[in-house]
mmCIF file of C-alpha atoms in Angstrom:
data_model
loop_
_atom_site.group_PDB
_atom_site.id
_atom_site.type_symbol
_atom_site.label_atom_id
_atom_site.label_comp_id
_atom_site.label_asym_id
_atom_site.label_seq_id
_atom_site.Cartn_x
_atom_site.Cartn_y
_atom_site.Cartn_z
ATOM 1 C CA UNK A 10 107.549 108.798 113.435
ATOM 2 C CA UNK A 11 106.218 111.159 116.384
ATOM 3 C CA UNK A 12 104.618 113.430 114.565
ATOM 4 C CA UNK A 13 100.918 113.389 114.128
ATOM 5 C CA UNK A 14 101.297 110.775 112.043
ATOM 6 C CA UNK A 15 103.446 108.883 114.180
ATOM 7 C CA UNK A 16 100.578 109.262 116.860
ATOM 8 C CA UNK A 17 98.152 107.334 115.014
ATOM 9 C CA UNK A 18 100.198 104.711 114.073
ATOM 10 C CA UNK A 19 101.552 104.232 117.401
ATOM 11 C CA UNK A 20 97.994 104.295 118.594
ATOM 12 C CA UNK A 21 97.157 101.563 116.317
ATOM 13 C CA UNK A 22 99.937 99.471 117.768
ATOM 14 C CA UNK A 23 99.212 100.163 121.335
ATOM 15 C CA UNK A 24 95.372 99.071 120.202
ATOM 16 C CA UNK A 25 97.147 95.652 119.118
ATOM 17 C CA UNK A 26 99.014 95.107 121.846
ATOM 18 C CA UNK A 27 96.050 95.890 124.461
ATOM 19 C CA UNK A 28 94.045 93.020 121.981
ATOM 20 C CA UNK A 29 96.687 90.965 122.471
ATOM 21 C CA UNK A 30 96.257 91.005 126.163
ATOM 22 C CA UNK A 31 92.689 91.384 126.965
ATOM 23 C CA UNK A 32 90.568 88.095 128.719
ATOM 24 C CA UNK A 33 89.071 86.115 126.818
ATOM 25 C CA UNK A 34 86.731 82.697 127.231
ATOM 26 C CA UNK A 35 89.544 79.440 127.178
ATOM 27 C CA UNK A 36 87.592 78.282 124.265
ATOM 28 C CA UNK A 37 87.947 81.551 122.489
ATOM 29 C CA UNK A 38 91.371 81.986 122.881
ATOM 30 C CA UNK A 39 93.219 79.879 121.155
ATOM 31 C CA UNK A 40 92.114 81.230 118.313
ATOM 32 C CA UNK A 41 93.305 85.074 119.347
ATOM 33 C CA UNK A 42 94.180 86.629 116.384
ATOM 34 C CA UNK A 43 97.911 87.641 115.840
ATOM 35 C CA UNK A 44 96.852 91.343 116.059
ATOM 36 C CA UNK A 45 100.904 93.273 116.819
ATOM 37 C CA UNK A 46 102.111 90.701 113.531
ATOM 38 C CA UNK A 47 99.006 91.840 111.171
ATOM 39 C CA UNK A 48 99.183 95.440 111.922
ATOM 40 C CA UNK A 49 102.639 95.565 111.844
ATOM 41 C CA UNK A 50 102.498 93.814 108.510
ATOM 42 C CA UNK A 51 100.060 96.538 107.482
ATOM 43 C CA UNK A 52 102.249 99.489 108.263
ATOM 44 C CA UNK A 53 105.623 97.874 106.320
ATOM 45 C CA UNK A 54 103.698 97.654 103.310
ATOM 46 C CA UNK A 55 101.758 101.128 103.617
ATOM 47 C CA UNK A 56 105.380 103.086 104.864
ATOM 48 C CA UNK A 57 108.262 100.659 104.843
ATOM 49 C CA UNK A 58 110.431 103.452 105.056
ATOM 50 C CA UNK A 59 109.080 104.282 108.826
ATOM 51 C CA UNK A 60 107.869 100.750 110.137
ATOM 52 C CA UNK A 61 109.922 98.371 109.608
ATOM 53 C CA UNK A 62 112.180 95.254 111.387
ATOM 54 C CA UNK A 63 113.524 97.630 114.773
ATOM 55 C CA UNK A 64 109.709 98.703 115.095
ATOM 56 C CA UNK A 65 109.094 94.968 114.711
ATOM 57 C CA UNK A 66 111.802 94.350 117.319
ATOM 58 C CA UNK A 67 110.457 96.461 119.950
ATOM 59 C CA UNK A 68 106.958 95.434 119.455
ATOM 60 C CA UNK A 69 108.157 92.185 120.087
ATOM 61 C CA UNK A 70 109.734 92.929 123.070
ATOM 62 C CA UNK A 71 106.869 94.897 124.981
ATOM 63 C CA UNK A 72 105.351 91.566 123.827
ATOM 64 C CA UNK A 73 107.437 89.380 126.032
ATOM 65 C CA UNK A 74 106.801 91.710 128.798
ATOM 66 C CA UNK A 75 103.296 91.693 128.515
ATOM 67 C CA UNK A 76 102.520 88.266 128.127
ATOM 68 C CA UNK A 77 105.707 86.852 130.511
ATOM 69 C CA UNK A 78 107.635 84.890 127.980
ATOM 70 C CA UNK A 79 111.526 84.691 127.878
ATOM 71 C CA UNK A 80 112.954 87.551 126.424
ATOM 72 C CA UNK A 81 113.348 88.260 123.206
ATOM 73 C CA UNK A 82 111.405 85.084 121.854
ATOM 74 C CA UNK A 83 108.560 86.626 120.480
ATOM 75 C CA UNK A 84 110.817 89.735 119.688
ATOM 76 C CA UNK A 85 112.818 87.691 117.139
ATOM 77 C CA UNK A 86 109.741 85.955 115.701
ATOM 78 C CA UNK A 87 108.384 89.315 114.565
ATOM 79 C CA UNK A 88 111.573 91.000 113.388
ATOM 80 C CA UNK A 89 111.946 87.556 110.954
ATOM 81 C CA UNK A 90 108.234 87.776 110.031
ATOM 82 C CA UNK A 91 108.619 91.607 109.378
ATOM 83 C CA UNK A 92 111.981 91.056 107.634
ATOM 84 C CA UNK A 93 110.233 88.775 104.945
ATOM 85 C CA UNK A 94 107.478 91.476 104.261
ATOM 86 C CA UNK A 95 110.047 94.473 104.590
ATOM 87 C CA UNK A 96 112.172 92.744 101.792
ATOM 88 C CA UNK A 97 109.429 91.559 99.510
ATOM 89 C CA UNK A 98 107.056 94.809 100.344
ATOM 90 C CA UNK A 99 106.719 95.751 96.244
ATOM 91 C CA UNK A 100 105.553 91.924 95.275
ATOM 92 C CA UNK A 101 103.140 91.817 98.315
ATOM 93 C CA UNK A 102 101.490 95.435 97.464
ATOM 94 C CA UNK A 103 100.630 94.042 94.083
ATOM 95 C CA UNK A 104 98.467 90.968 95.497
ATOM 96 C CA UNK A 105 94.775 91.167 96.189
ATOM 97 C CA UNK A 106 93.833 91.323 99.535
ATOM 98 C CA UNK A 107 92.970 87.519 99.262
ATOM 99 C CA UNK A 108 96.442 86.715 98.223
ATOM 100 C CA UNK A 109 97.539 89.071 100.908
ATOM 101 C CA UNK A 110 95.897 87.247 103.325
ATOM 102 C CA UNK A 111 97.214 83.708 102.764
ATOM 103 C CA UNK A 112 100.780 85.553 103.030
ATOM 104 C CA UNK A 113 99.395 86.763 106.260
ATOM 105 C CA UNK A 114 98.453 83.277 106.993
ATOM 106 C CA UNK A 115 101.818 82.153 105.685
ATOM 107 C CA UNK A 116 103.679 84.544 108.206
ATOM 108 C CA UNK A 117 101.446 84.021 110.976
ATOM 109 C CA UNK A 118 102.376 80.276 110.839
ATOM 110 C CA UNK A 119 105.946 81.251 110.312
ATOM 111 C CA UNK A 120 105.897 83.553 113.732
ATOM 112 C CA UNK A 121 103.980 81.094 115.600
ATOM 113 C CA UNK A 122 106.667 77.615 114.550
ATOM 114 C CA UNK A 123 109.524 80.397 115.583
ATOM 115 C CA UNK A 124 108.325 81.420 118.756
ATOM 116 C CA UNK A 125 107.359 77.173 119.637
ATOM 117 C CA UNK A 126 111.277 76.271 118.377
ATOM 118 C CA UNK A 127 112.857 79.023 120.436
ATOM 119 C CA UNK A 128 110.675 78.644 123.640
ATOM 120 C CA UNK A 129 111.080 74.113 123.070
ATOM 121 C CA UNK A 130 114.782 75.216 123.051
ATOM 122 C CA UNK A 131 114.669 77.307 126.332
ATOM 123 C CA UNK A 132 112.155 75.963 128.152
ATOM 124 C CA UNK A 133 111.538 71.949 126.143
ATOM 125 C CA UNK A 134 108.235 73.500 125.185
ATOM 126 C CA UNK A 135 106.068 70.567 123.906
ATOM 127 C CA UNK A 136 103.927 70.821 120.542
ATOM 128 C CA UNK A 137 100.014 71.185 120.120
ATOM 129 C CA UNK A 138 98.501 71.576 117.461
ATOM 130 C CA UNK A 139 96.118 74.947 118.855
ATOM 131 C CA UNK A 140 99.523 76.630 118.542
ATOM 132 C CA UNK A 141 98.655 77.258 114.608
ATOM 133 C CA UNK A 142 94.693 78.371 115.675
ATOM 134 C CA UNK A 143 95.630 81.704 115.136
ATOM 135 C CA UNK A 144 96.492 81.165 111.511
ATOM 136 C CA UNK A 145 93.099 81.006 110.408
ATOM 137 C CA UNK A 146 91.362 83.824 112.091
ATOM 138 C CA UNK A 147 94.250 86.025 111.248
ATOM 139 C CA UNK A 148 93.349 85.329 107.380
ATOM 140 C CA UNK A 149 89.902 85.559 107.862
ATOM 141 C CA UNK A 150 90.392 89.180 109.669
ATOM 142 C CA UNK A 151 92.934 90.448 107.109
ATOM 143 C CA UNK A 152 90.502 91.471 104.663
ATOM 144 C CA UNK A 153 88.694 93.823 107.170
ATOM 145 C CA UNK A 154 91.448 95.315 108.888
ATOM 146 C CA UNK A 155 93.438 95.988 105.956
ATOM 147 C CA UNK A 156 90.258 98.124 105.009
ATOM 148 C CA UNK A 157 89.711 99.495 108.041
ATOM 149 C CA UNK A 158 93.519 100.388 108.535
ATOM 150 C CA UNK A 159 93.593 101.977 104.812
ATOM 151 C CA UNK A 160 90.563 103.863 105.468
ATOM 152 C CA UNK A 161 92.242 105.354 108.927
ATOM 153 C CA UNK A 162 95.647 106.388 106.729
ATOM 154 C CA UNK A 163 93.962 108.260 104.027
ATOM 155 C CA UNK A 164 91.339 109.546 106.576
ATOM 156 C CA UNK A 165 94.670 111.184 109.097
ATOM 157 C CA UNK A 166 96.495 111.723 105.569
ATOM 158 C CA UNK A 167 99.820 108.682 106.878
ATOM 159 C CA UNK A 168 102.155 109.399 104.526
#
């Protein structure tokens, strides 16, 4: 994964994770996009056989440390969401990107109900209801970065 190839994907990653992080307006952000979970999602089904649940894993992780959360919580609600798309990879390839995207919206739900249940088990988290925001604009911006991402692996030649 660190060859030239390896750069750009880790660059796309990094990209994610600085997304993740930036300041945004209160109103705005709730509805941050899941950007680590969608790219990562991209890469499994592009190469499964070099992203998949450890690169999920430790993604995760550099999420908890960024964003202050107990550890491991968000790391095991993106190895489960990549686990589902690294086992089903073939099935989800052959989708349209519209089908794609309510998966996305599927898993981004999924990530988001696993990281509330672990962190109301730790920490008697309560529930709102702006925890499952991020569901829609991560289906409406599948579409575009699944283009966008395609466009940068044939461009750089990602096999």
């Amino acid at each position: 994964m660190f060859s030239n190839n390896g750069v750009i994907i880790l660059l796309t990653l990094l990209i994610a994770l600085i997304a993740t992080i930036t300041p945004m307006p209160l109103g705005v952000d709730a509805f941050r996009p899941d950007w680590v979970l969608i790219i990562l999602v991209y890469w499994c089904l592009a190469l499964p056989n070099k992203i998949n649940i450890i690169t999920a894993w430790v993604m995760g992780f550099i999420l908890d440390v960024l964003l202050g959360s107990v550890l491991g919580v968000h790391a095991c609600a993106m190895a489960l969401s990549i686990y589902i798309v690294v086992v089903n990879f073939q099935k989800i390839r052959n989708f349209s990107v519209s089908q794609q995207a309510l998966i996305i919206g599927v898993l981004s739900a999924l990530y988001h109900l696993v990281v509330f249940w672990l962190q109301r088990f730790l920490n008697d988290a309560v529930f709102l209801p702006n925890y499952l925001y991020p569901v829609i604009t991560s289906i409406i911006l599948w579409p575009w970065l699944f283009l966008l991402l395609r466009r940068v692996r044939r461009h750089f030649q990602i096999k």
